[in-house]
mmCIF file of C-alpha atoms in Angstrom:
data_model
loop_
_atom_site.group_PDB
_atom_site.id
_atom_site.type_symbol
_atom_site.label_atom_id
_atom_site.label_comp_id
_atom_site.label_asym_id
_atom_site.label_seq_id
_atom_site.Cartn_x
_atom_site.Cartn_y
_atom_site.Cartn_z
ATOM 1 C CA UNK A 40 48.059 -3.083 244.370
ATOM 2 C CA UNK A 41 46.013 -4.686 241.615
ATOM 3 C CA UNK A 42 48.213 -6.039 238.851
ATOM 4 C CA UNK A 43 46.714 -6.906 235.431
ATOM 5 C CA UNK A 44 49.378 -8.386 233.093
ATOM 6 C CA UNK A 45 49.197 -9.155 229.427
ATOM 7 C CA UNK A 46 51.126 -11.657 227.833
ATOM 8 C CA UNK A 47 52.894 -9.622 225.051
ATOM 9 C CA UNK A 48 53.605 -6.002 224.586
ATOM 10 C CA UNK A 49 54.091 -6.046 220.941
ATOM 11 C CA UNK A 50 53.033 -8.706 218.416
ATOM 12 C CA UNK A 51 53.314 -8.891 214.729
ATOM 13 C CA UNK A 52 51.135 -11.419 212.779
ATOM 14 C CA UNK A 53 50.076 -12.258 209.446
ATOM 15 C CA UNK A 54 46.577 -12.074 207.848
ATOM 16 C CA UNK A 55 44.692 -15.202 208.327
ATOM 17 C CA UNK A 56 46.451 -16.158 211.493
ATOM 18 C CA UNK A 57 44.884 -17.155 214.575
ATOM 19 C CA UNK A 58 45.849 -15.066 217.429
ATOM 20 C CA UNK A 59 45.561 -15.382 221.027
ATOM 21 C CA UNK A 60 45.782 -12.615 223.689
ATOM 22 C CA UNK A 61 46.178 -13.406 227.242
ATOM 23 C CA UNK A 62 45.325 -11.190 230.234
ATOM 24 C CA UNK A 63 45.946 -12.205 234.050
ATOM 25 C CA UNK A 64 44.881 -10.292 237.228
ATOM 26 C CA UNK A 65 45.936 -11.229 240.665
ATOM 27 C CA UNK A 66 43.266 -9.560 242.731
ATOM 28 C CA UNK A 67 40.338 -12.197 242.646
ATOM 29 C CA UNK A 68 38.151 -9.734 240.366
ATOM 30 C CA UNK A 69 34.620 -10.995 239.066
ATOM 31 C CA UNK A 70 34.819 -8.661 235.975
ATOM 32 C CA UNK A 71 37.349 -8.602 233.132
ATOM 33 C CA UNK A 72 37.176 -6.563 230.029
ATOM 34 C CA UNK A 73 38.964 -6.387 226.676
ATOM 35 C CA UNK A 74 39.375 -3.196 224.812
ATOM 36 C CA UNK A 75 40.864 -1.885 221.582
ATOM 37 C CA UNK A 76 42.276 1.844 221.265
ATOM 38 C CA UNK A 77 42.681 3.489 217.953
ATOM 39 C CA UNK A 78 43.732 7.013 217.219
ATOM 40 C CA UNK A 79 40.836 9.235 216.885
ATOM 41 C CA UNK A 80 38.378 6.521 218.059
ATOM 42 C CA UNK A 81 39.184 6.090 221.614
ATOM 43 C CA UNK A 82 38.832 3.157 223.724
ATOM 44 C CA UNK A 83 36.059 0.689 222.543
ATOM 45 C CA UNK A 84 34.910 -2.461 224.302
ATOM 46 C CA UNK A 85 35.208 -5.704 222.584
ATOM 47 C CA UNK A 86 33.776 -8.175 225.072
ATOM 48 C CA UNK A 87 33.624 -8.399 228.757
ATOM 49 C CA UNK A 88 33.277 -11.127 231.360
ATOM 50 C CA UNK A 89 31.436 -10.957 234.735
ATOM 51 C CA UNK A 90 32.203 -14.497 235.925
ATOM 52 C CA UNK A 91 34.142 -17.815 234.836
ATOM 53 C CA UNK A 92 32.659 -19.078 231.493
ATOM 54 C CA UNK A 93 30.305 -16.161 231.304
ATOM 55 C CA UNK A 94 30.778 -13.550 228.644
ATOM 56 C CA UNK A 95 29.070 -10.499 227.150
ATOM 57 C CA UNK A 96 29.503 -8.858 223.830
ATOM 58 C CA UNK A 97 30.741 -5.252 223.957
ATOM 59 C CA UNK A 98 30.248 -2.631 221.206
ATOM 60 C CA UNK A 99 32.433 -3.944 218.735
ATOM 61 C CA UNK A 100 32.555 -7.806 219.105
ATOM 62 C CA UNK A 101 32.859 -8.865 215.298
ATOM 63 C CA UNK A 102 35.850 -10.720 214.381
ATOM 64 C CA UNK A 103 36.907 -11.643 217.967
ATOM 65 C CA UNK A 104 35.961 -14.336 220.546
ATOM 66 C CA UNK A 105 36.964 -14.761 224.330
ATOM 67 C CA UNK A 106 37.474 -17.410 226.543
ATOM 68 C CA UNK A 107 37.558 -17.382 230.559
ATOM 69 C CA UNK A 108 38.026 -20.900 231.961
ATOM 70 C CA UNK A 109 39.589 -19.481 235.244
ATOM 71 C CA UNK A 110 38.762 -16.469 237.336
ATOM 72 C CA UNK A 111 41.999 -14.939 237.024
ATOM 73 C CA UNK A 112 42.444 -15.363 233.013
ATOM 74 C CA UNK A 113 40.651 -13.688 230.183
ATOM 75 C CA UNK A 114 41.621 -14.662 226.568
ATOM 76 C CA UNK A 115 40.940 -12.836 223.480
ATOM 77 C CA UNK A 116 41.011 -14.413 220.361
ATOM 78 C CA UNK A 117 41.180 -13.271 216.712
ATOM 79 C CA UNK A 118 40.036 -16.265 214.653
ATOM 80 C CA UNK A 119 41.595 -15.161 211.352
ATOM 81 C CA UNK A 120 43.445 -12.079 211.729
ATOM 82 C CA UNK A 121 42.770 -9.008 209.276
ATOM 83 C CA UNK A 122 44.828 -5.716 208.769
ATOM 84 C CA UNK A 123 41.912 -3.846 210.204
ATOM 85 C CA UNK A 124 42.651 -5.606 213.410
ATOM 86 C CA UNK A 125 45.959 -3.800 213.982
ATOM 87 C CA UNK A 126 45.315 -1.872 217.206
ATOM 88 C CA UNK A 127 46.532 -1.541 220.678
ATOM 89 C CA UNK A 128 44.540 -3.993 222.773
ATOM 90 C CA UNK A 129 43.955 -3.312 226.475
ATOM 91 C CA UNK A 130 42.724 -5.678 229.273
ATOM 92 C CA UNK A 131 41.183 -4.551 232.489
ATOM 93 C CA UNK A 132 39.542 -5.944 235.397
ATOM 94 C CA UNK A 133 37.249 -4.678 238.480
ATOM 95 C CA UNK A 134 35.982 -6.263 241.579
ATOM 96 C CA UNK A 135 32.370 -6.398 240.520
ATOM 97 C CA UNK A 136 29.577 -4.397 239.238
ATOM 98 C CA UNK A 137 30.413 -0.847 238.557
ATOM 99 C CA UNK A 138 33.538 -0.793 240.470
ATOM 100 C CA UNK A 139 36.948 0.899 239.565
ATOM 101 C CA UNK A 140 38.428 -0.539 236.516
ATOM 102 C CA UNK A 141 42.361 -1.595 236.531
ATOM 103 C CA UNK A 142 44.106 -1.939 233.051
ATOM 104 C CA UNK A 143 47.086 -3.807 231.916
ATOM 105 C CA UNK A 144 50.022 -2.439 230.038
ATOM 106 C CA UNK A 145 48.591 -3.049 226.655
ATOM 107 C CA UNK A 146 49.406 -5.350 223.648
ATOM 108 C CA UNK A 147 50.203 -3.419 220.075
ATOM 109 C CA UNK A 148 49.128 -6.067 217.677
ATOM 110 C CA UNK A 149 50.356 -5.458 213.970
ATOM 111 C CA UNK A 150 48.716 -7.634 211.550
ATOM 112 C CA UNK A 151 50.551 -7.728 208.063
ATOM 113 C CA UNK B 262 23.789 5.963 222.896
ATOM 114 C CA UNK B 263 26.218 7.768 225.411
ATOM 115 C CA UNK B 264 28.609 10.045 223.864
ATOM 116 C CA UNK B 265 31.637 11.378 225.810
ATOM 117 C CA UNK B 266 33.604 14.439 224.763
ATOM 118 C CA UNK B 267 36.825 15.895 226.077
ATOM 119 C CA UNK B 268 37.729 19.455 225.031
ATOM 120 C CA UNK B 269 40.608 20.486 224.250
ATOM 121 C CA UNK B 270 42.190 17.521 222.414
ATOM 122 C CA UNK B 271 45.559 19.051 223.325
ATOM 123 C CA UNK B 272 46.976 21.617 226.029
ATOM 124 C CA UNK B 273 50.237 22.932 226.680
ATOM 125 C CA UNK B 274 50.902 24.831 229.958
ATOM 126 C CA UNK B 275 54.102 26.148 231.636
ATOM 127 C CA UNK B 276 55.097 24.518 234.824
ATOM 128 C CA UNK B 277 53.439 25.500 238.009
ATOM 129 C CA UNK B 278 50.110 26.400 236.418
ATOM 130 C CA UNK B 279 46.767 25.166 237.624
ATOM 131 C CA UNK B 280 44.656 23.867 234.846
ATOM 132 C CA UNK B 281 41.225 22.332 234.176
ATOM 133 C CA UNK B 282 40.385 19.599 231.881
ATOM 134 C CA UNK B 283 36.887 19.257 230.687
ATOM 135 C CA UNK B 284 34.470 15.934 229.950
ATOM 136 C CA UNK B 285 30.959 16.104 228.823
ATOM 137 C CA UNK B 286 28.405 13.182 228.411
ATOM 138 C CA UNK B 287 25.193 13.213 226.464
ATOM 139 C CA UNK B 288 23.248 10.636 228.878
ATOM 140 C CA UNK B 289 23.013 11.897 232.359
ATOM 141 C CA UNK B 290 21.860 8.315 233.559
ATOM 142 C CA UNK B 291 25.132 7.170 234.862
ATOM 143 C CA UNK B 292 26.513 5.291 237.697
ATOM 144 C CA UNK B 293 29.878 6.752 237.942
ATOM 145 C CA UNK B 294 32.597 8.558 236.177
ATOM 146 C CA UNK B 295 36.266 7.699 236.110
ATOM 147 C CA UNK B 296 39.447 9.841 235.141
ATOM 148 C CA UNK B 297 42.530 7.916 233.801
ATOM 149 C CA UNK B 298 46.011 8.964 232.724
ATOM 150 C CA UNK B 299 47.789 7.216 229.938
ATOM 151 C CA UNK B 300 51.602 7.548 229.211
ATOM 152 C CA UNK B 301 52.542 6.945 225.507
ATOM 153 C CA UNK B 302 52.421 3.404 224.295
ATOM 154 C CA UNK B 303 51.288 2.330 227.923
ATOM 155 C CA UNK B 304 48.266 1.198 229.645
ATOM 156 C CA UNK B 305 45.621 3.276 231.716
ATOM 157 C CA UNK B 306 46.054 4.401 235.369
ATOM 158 C CA UNK B 307 43.015 5.007 237.516
ATOM 159 C CA UNK B 308 43.228 8.616 238.965
ATOM 160 C CA UNK B 309 39.819 9.193 240.348
ATOM 161 C CA UNK B 310 36.250 7.542 240.398
ATOM 162 C CA UNK B 311 33.226 9.773 241.348
ATOM 163 C CA UNK B 312 30.041 8.029 241.952
ATOM 164 C CA UNK B 313 26.903 9.457 240.549
ATOM 165 C CA UNK B 314 25.827 10.455 244.148
ATOM 166 C CA UNK B 315 28.959 12.392 244.770
ATOM 167 C CA UNK B 316 29.971 16.072 243.552
ATOM 168 C CA UNK B 317 33.817 15.609 243.922
ATOM 169 C CA UNK B 318 36.724 13.595 244.744
ATOM 170 C CA UNK B 319 40.108 14.575 245.454
ATOM 171 C CA UNK B 320 43.628 12.906 245.479
ATOM 172 C CA UNK B 321 46.535 14.853 246.065
ATOM 173 C CA UNK B 322 46.957 17.712 243.529
ATOM 174 C CA UNK B 323 43.958 16.490 241.590
ATOM 175 C CA UNK B 324 40.370 17.389 242.088
ATOM 176 C CA UNK B 325 37.585 15.807 239.859
ATOM 177 C CA UNK B 326 34.009 17.302 240.187
ATOM 178 C CA UNK B 327 30.913 15.908 238.671
ATOM 179 C CA UNK B 328 27.584 17.498 237.556
ATOM 180 C CA UNK B 329 25.343 14.802 236.593
ATOM 181 C CA UNK B 330 22.427 16.854 235.533
ATOM 182 C CA UNK B 331 24.468 19.004 233.007
ATOM 183 C CA UNK B 332 26.580 15.957 231.956
ATOM 184 C CA UNK B 333 29.814 17.451 232.840
ATOM 185 C CA UNK B 334 32.811 16.708 234.792
ATOM 186 C CA UNK B 335 36.196 18.410 235.237
ATOM 187 C CA UNK B 336 39.594 17.444 236.403
ATOM 188 C CA UNK B 337 41.479 20.207 238.198
ATOM 189 C CA UNK B 338 45.188 19.909 238.415
ATOM 190 C CA UNK B 339 46.897 22.129 240.864
ATOM 191 C CA UNK B 340 50.502 23.193 240.602
ATOM 192 C CA UNK B 341 51.306 21.323 237.270
ATOM 193 C CA UNK B 342 54.596 19.669 236.773
ATOM 194 C CA UNK B 343 56.263 18.001 233.842
ATOM 195 C CA UNK B 344 55.590 14.544 235.212
ATOM 196 C CA UNK B 345 51.935 15.406 234.609
ATOM 197 C CA UNK B 346 52.513 15.335 230.979
ATOM 198 C CA UNK B 347 50.338 12.487 229.677
ATOM 199 C CA UNK B 348 46.824 12.018 227.990
ATOM 200 C CA UNK B 349 44.036 12.188 230.446
ATOM 201 C CA UNK B 350 40.831 10.109 229.775
ATOM 202 C CA UNK B 351 37.312 10.396 231.212
ATOM 203 C CA UNK B 352 34.776 7.296 231.059
ATOM 204 C CA UNK B 353 31.542 6.995 232.246
ATOM 205 C CA UNK B 354 29.872 3.903 233.467
ATOM 206 C CA UNK B 355 26.525 3.084 232.341
ATOM 207 C CA UNK B 356 24.470 -0.421 232.594
ATOM 208 C CA UNK B 357 26.166 -3.498 232.665
ATOM 209 C CA UNK B 358 29.523 -2.516 233.946
ATOM 210 C CA UNK B 359 30.392 -0.935 230.584
ATOM 211 C CA UNK B 360 32.656 2.208 230.331
ATOM 212 C CA UNK B 361 32.216 4.914 227.563
ATOM 213 C CA UNK B 362 35.432 6.696 227.012
ATOM 214 C CA UNK B 363 36.377 10.067 225.830
ATOM 215 C CA UNK B 364 39.011 10.592 223.393
ATOM 216 C CA UNK B 365 41.226 12.186 225.603
ATOM 217 C CA UNK B 366 43.198 15.356 226.286
ATOM 218 C CA UNK B 367 46.916 15.440 225.652
ATOM 219 C CA UNK B 368 48.520 17.547 228.272
ATOM 220 C CA UNK B 369 52.079 18.862 227.916
ATOM 221 C CA UNK B 370 53.510 20.527 230.983
ATOM 222 C CA UNK B 371 56.684 22.593 229.789
ATOM 223 C CA UNK B 372 59.421 23.650 232.038
#
């Protein structure tokens, strides 16, 4: 079974802090994704990566950056957290191209 | 820009009923459509993926259909159980591996 893990289930940070969210997959998948999920807005794609050191902006990349130094790990970085980044963050991976996506358990981030 | 709509937003049915969840999308140029289940506060679990060339996929009590030309998909759940209570999301894949999600249907199956 594919396993996607995220470093924290719950996280509370202060405005202005630098925040790192980590995601690891164990199935040698090429593609990795970061989404955020908000009530009434659904899931929205922040960034994705189709190879090591490669990244592409999604629909809402503003205020975020990403890092993929190893194939299995994809990090989402909030350079200076703001209250409007309070959300559920979900990581996903897929083998390649348009294959089925597998999701991690999510990180609920609260910025105060 | 692709838009995905799921109706109804919430649904309550008694145990044992068969039910249909609906998903519609505005741009028929899709590669595939995926149905997910999400339990409260948890991540998404993939249920079924239908390629654009397929009409339907089945897994156990679940059957998903796709009518690409009309921009519609349905998820049929047979003999519903309380354990089926969750939010069901559909997502369509367009270019560059990107999924566009609907906002989901929250299903409650009552005893």
